[in-house]
XYZ file of C-alpha atoms in Angstrom:
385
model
C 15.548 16.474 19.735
C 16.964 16.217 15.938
C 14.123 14.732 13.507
C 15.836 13.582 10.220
C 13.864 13.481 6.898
C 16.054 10.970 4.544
C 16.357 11.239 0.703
C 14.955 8.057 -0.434
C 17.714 5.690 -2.202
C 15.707 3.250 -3.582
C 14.579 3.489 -7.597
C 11.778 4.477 -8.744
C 10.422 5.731 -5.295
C 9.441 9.501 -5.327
C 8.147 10.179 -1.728
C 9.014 11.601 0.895
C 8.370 11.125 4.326
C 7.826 15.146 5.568
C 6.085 18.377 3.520
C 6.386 21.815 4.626
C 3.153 21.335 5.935
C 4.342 18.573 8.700
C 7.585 19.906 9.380
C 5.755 22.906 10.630
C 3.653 20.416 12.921
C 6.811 18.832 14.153
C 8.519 22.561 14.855
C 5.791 23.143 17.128
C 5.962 19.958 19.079
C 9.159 21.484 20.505
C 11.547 19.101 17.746
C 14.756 20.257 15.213
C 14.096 19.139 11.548
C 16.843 18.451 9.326
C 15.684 17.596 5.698
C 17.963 16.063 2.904
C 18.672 18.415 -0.074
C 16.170 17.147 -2.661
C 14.514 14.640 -0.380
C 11.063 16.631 -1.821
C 11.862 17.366 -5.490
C 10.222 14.398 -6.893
C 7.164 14.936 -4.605
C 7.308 18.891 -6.043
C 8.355 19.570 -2.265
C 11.947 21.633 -2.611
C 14.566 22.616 -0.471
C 13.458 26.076 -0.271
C 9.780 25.220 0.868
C 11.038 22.934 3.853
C 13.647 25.586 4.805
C 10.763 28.185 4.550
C 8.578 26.200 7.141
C 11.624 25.956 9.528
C 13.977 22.920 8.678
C 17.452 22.821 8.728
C 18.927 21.392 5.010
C 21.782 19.496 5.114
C 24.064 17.650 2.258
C 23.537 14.319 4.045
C 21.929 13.350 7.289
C 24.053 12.101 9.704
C 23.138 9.358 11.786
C 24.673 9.542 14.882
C 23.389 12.963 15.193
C 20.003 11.881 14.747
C 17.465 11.144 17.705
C 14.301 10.085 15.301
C 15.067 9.180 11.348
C 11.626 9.520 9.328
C 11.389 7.384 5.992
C 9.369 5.595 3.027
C 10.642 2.913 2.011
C 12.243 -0.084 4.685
C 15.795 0.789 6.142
C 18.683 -0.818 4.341
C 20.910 -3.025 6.680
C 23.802 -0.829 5.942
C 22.048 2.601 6.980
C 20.093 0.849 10.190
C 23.831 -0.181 11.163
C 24.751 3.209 11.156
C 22.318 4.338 13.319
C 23.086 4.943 17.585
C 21.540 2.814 20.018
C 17.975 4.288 21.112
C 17.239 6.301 17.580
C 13.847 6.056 16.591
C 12.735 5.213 13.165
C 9.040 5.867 11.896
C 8.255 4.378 8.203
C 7.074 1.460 6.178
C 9.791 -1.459 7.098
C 7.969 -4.425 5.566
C 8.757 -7.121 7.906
C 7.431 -9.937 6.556
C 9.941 -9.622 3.350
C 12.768 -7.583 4.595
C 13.822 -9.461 7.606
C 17.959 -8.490 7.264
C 17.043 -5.037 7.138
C 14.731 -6.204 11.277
C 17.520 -7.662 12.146
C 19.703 -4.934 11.388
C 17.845 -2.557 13.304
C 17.595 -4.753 16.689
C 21.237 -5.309 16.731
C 21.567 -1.479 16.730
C 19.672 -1.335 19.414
C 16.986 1.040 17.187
C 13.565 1.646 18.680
C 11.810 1.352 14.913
C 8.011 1.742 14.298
C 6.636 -0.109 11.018
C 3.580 1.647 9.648
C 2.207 -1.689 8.477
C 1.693 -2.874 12.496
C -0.533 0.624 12.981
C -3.342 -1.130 14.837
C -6.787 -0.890 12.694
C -8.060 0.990 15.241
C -10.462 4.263 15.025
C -8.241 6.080 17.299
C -5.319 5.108 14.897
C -7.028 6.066 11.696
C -4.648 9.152 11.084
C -1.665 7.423 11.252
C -3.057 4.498 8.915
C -0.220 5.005 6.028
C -1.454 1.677 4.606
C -4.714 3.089 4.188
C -4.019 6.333 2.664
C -1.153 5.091 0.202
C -3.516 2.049 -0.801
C -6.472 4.985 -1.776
C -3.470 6.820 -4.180
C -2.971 3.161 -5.498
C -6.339 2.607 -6.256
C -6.886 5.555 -8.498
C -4.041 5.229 -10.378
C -4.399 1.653 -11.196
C -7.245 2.346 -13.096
C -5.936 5.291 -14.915
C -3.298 3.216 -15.688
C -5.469 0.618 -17.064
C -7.665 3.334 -19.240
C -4.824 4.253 -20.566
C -3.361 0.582 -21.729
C -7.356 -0.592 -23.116
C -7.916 0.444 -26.973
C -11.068 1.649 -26.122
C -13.487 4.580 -24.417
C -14.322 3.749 -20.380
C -18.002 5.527 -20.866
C -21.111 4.742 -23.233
C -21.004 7.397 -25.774
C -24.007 7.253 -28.414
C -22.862 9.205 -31.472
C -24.456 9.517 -35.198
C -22.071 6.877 -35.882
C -23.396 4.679 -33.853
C -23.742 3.777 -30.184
C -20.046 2.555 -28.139
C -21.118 0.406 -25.100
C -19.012 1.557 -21.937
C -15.719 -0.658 -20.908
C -16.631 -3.618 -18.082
C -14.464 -3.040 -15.105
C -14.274 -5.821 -12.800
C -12.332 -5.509 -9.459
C -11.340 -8.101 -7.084
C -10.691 -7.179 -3.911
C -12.589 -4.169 -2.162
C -10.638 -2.876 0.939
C -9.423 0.888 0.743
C -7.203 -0.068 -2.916
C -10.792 -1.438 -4.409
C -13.206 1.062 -3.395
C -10.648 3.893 -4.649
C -10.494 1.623 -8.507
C -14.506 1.334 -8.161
C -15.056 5.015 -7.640
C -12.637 5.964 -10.049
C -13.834 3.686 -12.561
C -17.451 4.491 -12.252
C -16.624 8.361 -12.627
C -15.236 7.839 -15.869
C -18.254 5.731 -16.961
C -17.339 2.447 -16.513
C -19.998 0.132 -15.834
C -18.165 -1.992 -12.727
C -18.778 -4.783 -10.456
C -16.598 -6.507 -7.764
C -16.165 -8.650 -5.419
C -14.594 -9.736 -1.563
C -14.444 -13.360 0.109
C -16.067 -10.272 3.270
C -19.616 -10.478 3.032
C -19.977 -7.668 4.850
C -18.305 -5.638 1.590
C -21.132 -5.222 -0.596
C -22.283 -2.278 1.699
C -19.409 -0.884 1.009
C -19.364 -1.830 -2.925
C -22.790 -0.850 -3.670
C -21.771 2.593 -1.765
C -19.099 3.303 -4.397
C -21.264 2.979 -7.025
C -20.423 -0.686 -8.114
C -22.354 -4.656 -8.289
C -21.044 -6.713 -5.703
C -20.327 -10.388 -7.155
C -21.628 -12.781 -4.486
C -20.220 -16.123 -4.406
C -21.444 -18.782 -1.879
C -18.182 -19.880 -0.744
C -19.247 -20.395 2.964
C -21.899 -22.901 1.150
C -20.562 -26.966 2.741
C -17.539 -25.805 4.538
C -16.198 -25.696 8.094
C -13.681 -22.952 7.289
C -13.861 -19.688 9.552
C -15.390 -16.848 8.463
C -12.953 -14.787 5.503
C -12.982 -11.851 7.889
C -9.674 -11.384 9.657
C -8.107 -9.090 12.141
C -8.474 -5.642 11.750
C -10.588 -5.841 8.713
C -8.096 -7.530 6.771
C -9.543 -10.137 4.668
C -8.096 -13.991 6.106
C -6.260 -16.289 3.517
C -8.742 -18.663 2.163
C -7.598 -22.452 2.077
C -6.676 -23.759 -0.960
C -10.252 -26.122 -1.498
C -12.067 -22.670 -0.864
C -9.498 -20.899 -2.535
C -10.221 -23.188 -5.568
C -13.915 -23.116 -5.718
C -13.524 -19.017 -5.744
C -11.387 -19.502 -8.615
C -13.595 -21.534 -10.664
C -17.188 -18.882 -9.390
C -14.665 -15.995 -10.202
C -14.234 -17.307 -14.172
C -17.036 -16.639 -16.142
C -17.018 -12.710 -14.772
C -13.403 -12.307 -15.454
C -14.015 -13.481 -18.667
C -16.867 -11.270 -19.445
C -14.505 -8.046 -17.994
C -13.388 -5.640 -20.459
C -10.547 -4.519 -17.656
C -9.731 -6.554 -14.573
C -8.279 -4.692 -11.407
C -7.183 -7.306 -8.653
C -5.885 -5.303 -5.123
C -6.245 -8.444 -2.354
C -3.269 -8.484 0.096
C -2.805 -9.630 3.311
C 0.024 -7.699 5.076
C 3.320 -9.861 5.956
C 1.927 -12.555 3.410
C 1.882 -13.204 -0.077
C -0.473 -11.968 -1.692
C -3.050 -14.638 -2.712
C -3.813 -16.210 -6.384
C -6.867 -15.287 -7.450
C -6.616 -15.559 -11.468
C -4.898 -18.685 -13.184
C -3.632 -17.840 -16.217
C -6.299 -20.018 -17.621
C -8.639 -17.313 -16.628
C -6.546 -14.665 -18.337
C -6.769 -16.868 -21.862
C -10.597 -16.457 -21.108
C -10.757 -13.243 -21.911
C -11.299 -10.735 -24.638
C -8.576 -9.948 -26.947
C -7.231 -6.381 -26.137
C -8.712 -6.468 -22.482
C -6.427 -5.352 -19.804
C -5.060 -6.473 -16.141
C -3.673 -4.821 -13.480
C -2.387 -6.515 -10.730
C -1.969 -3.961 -7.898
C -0.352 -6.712 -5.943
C 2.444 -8.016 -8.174
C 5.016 -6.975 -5.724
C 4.155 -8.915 -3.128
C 3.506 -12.136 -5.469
C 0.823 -11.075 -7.775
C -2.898 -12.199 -7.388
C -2.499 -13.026 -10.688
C -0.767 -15.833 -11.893
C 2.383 -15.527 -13.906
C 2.714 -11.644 -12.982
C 5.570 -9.912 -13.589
C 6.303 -6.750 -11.043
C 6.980 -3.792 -12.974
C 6.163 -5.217 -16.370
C 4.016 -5.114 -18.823
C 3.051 -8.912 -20.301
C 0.858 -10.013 -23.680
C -1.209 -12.787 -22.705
C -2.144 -14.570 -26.110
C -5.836 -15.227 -26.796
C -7.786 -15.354 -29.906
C -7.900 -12.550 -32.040
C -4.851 -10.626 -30.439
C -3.462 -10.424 -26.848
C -4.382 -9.252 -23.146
C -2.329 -6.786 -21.632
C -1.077 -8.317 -17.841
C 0.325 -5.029 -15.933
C 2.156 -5.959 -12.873
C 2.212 -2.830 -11.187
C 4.792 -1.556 -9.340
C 5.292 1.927 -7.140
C 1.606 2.369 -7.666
C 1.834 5.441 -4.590
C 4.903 6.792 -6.302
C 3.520 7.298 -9.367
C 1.209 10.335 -7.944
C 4.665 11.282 -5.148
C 3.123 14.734 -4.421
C -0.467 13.841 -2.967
C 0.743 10.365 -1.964
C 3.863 12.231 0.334
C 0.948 14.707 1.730
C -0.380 11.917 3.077
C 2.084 9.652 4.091
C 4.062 12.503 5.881
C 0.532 13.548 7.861
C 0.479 9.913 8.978
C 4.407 9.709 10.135
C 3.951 13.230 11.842
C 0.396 11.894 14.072
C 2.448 8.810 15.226
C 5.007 10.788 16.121
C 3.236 13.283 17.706
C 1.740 10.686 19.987
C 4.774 9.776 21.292
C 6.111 13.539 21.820
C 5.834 15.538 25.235
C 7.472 18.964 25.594
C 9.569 18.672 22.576
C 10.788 14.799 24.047
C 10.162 11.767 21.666
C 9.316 9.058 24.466
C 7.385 6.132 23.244
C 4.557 5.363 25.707
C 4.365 1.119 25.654
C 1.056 1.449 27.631
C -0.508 2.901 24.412
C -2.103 0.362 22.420
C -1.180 2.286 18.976
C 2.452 3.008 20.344
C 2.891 -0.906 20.971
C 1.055 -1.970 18.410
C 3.550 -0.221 15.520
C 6.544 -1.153 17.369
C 8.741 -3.576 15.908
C 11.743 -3.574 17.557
C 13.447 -1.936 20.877
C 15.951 -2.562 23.002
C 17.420 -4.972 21.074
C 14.863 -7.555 20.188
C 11.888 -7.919 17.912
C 8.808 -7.338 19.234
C 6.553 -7.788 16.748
C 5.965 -11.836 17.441
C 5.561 -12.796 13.339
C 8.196 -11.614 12.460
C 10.310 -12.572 15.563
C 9.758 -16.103 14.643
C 10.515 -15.350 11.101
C 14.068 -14.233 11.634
C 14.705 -17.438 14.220
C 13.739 -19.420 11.289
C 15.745 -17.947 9.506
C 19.332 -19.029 11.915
């Protein structure tokens, strides 16, 4: 069966969905590789490397030659069209914002698996690609934020006198937090965070960090903030409110303020007004690793870099954007080693045939045969008519 590796079209997105390293796993599952010239370059992975480790490179992949199409980025309408009934597609597909592109691919008749429906399972773990792109995330929103603040990160005591280390504070601590906590800590920050998950401060005071506990739960009926899957639940907006109001005096006492919370098919929730931003320090920094999917913090731009008047000078509001494909050569290694598990589940004696019995294999699925089956987003695009 042909496996086809695409070069990415969209801007500013540097991965790729294969290395040499998984196209060799793929050749021995019995399956052709065709890669697109210079699908790698930008992830440091070139033509000659893939060709090396056995794929076929090709001008441009064509798609009615193609039995499985591997990706990044969500499938434009225009290419899913393209593609012959019963080609499988393995990639991130974002349904809950890119519903023309799910529609494209069930009128195709495309069997496509969305890495964002990978059930949070332990058996699933190596195919988690929101996982492992949300740890490259992590670590490079705080180097991006040491790099913006017009100070040091550590305490350094010199003959000149003694330079207190930067106060990190980061909201949100699910795979994107813990990264920006361990990060921050080992270059000397002094950092403390927090979850609406109790059960996170484990997990916190593992990396190093001071969990913030606030006593939301305190005089409410609301369900526990522990979702599905691990997945923090939206908060209502009273609770949502009072976490706002607990959460201002430490934002204003941060030095650099990291917010990651995201709830996947949702936008992301508001955590910081911009009241709270005006709080802080002149020439303190925030960066809003969810600005893409709304921002956590209020007023965020995504992919732009805002001054937040406050006495004395400004506050630097980062809305960052293609956090993963900043860092495309560790962040592809990964991603690829999570396309090439899921589709090694699904391949026997060189055949790609999706078992439905599986719990992953069903679970990632979001549309075949024709429909949607992922039930969210199935309602979405009815809405939608």
């Amino acid at each position: 069966m042909q496996v086809g590796v695409r070069r990415e079209q969209r801007a500013g997105e540097r991965r790729v969905a294969a290395t040499p390293e998984t196209v060799q796993q793929l050749r021995s599952l019995g399956l052709d590789v065709a890669v697109e010239s210079g699908a790698g370059d930008e992830a440091g992975y070139g033509d000659a490397a893939f060709a090396e480790a056995g794929a076929s490179i090709v001008t441009e992949l064509t798609a009615e030659s193609l039995d499985v199409l591997l990706h990044v980025r969500p499938l434009e309408p225009e290419t899913a069209g393209r593609l012959r009934p019963g080609t499988i597609t393995i990639g991130f597909a974002s349904p809950g914002s890119e519903l023309p592109g799910v529609g494209a691919l069930a009128t195709a008749g495309v069997t496509s698996f969305a890495l964002e429906l990978v059930p949070r399972i332990s058996r699933a773990q190596s195919m988690d690609a929101l996982s492992s792109q949300s740890l490259v995330s992590g670590y490079r929103a705080v180097l991006e934020a040491a790099l913006r603040y017009p100070r040091f990160f550590p305490l350094y005591m010199t003959a000149a006198g003694t330079i207190p280390p930067a106060r990190v504070l980061i909201l949100g601590a699910g795979v994107a937090g813990l990264q920006a906590i361990g990060t921050a800590k080992r270059l000397g920050a002094r950092v403390s965070a927090n979850d609406i998950r109790a059960a996170s401060a484990d997990e916190v005071a593992s990396m190093g960090g001071t969990f913030i506990h606030l006593d939301l739960d305190a005089r409410t009926a609301e369900p526990s903030a522990e979702g599905s899957g691990g997945y923090a639940r939206e908060l209502g907006e009273d609770r949502a409110t009072r976490q706002r109001a607990m959460l201002a005096p430490h934002v204003a006492a941060a030095d650099v303020l990291i917010t990651t919370a995201a709830i996947p098919g949702r936008a992301a929730p508001l955590l910081v007004t911009t009241d709270m931003v005006a709080g802080m320090r002149a020439g303190s920094v925030v960066v809003d690793l969810a600005a893409e999917s709304g921002g956590n913090v209020e007023g965020v731009i995504a992919g732009r870099d805002l001054q937040v008047p406050v006495d004395g000078g400004s506050v630097t509001l980062v809305g960052l954007q293609d956090a993963a494909s900043a860092m495309p050569s560790d962040a592809s290694r990964l991603f690829a080693k999570n396309v090439a598990n899921l589709l090694a589940l699904m391949t026997t004696d060189g055949k790609v045939v999706p078992d439905f019995d599986d719990e992953v294999v069903a679970g990632a699925c979001l549309t075949h045969g024709g429909s949607v089956r992922h039930a969210a987003t199935a309602e979405a695009l009815e809405a939608l008519k």
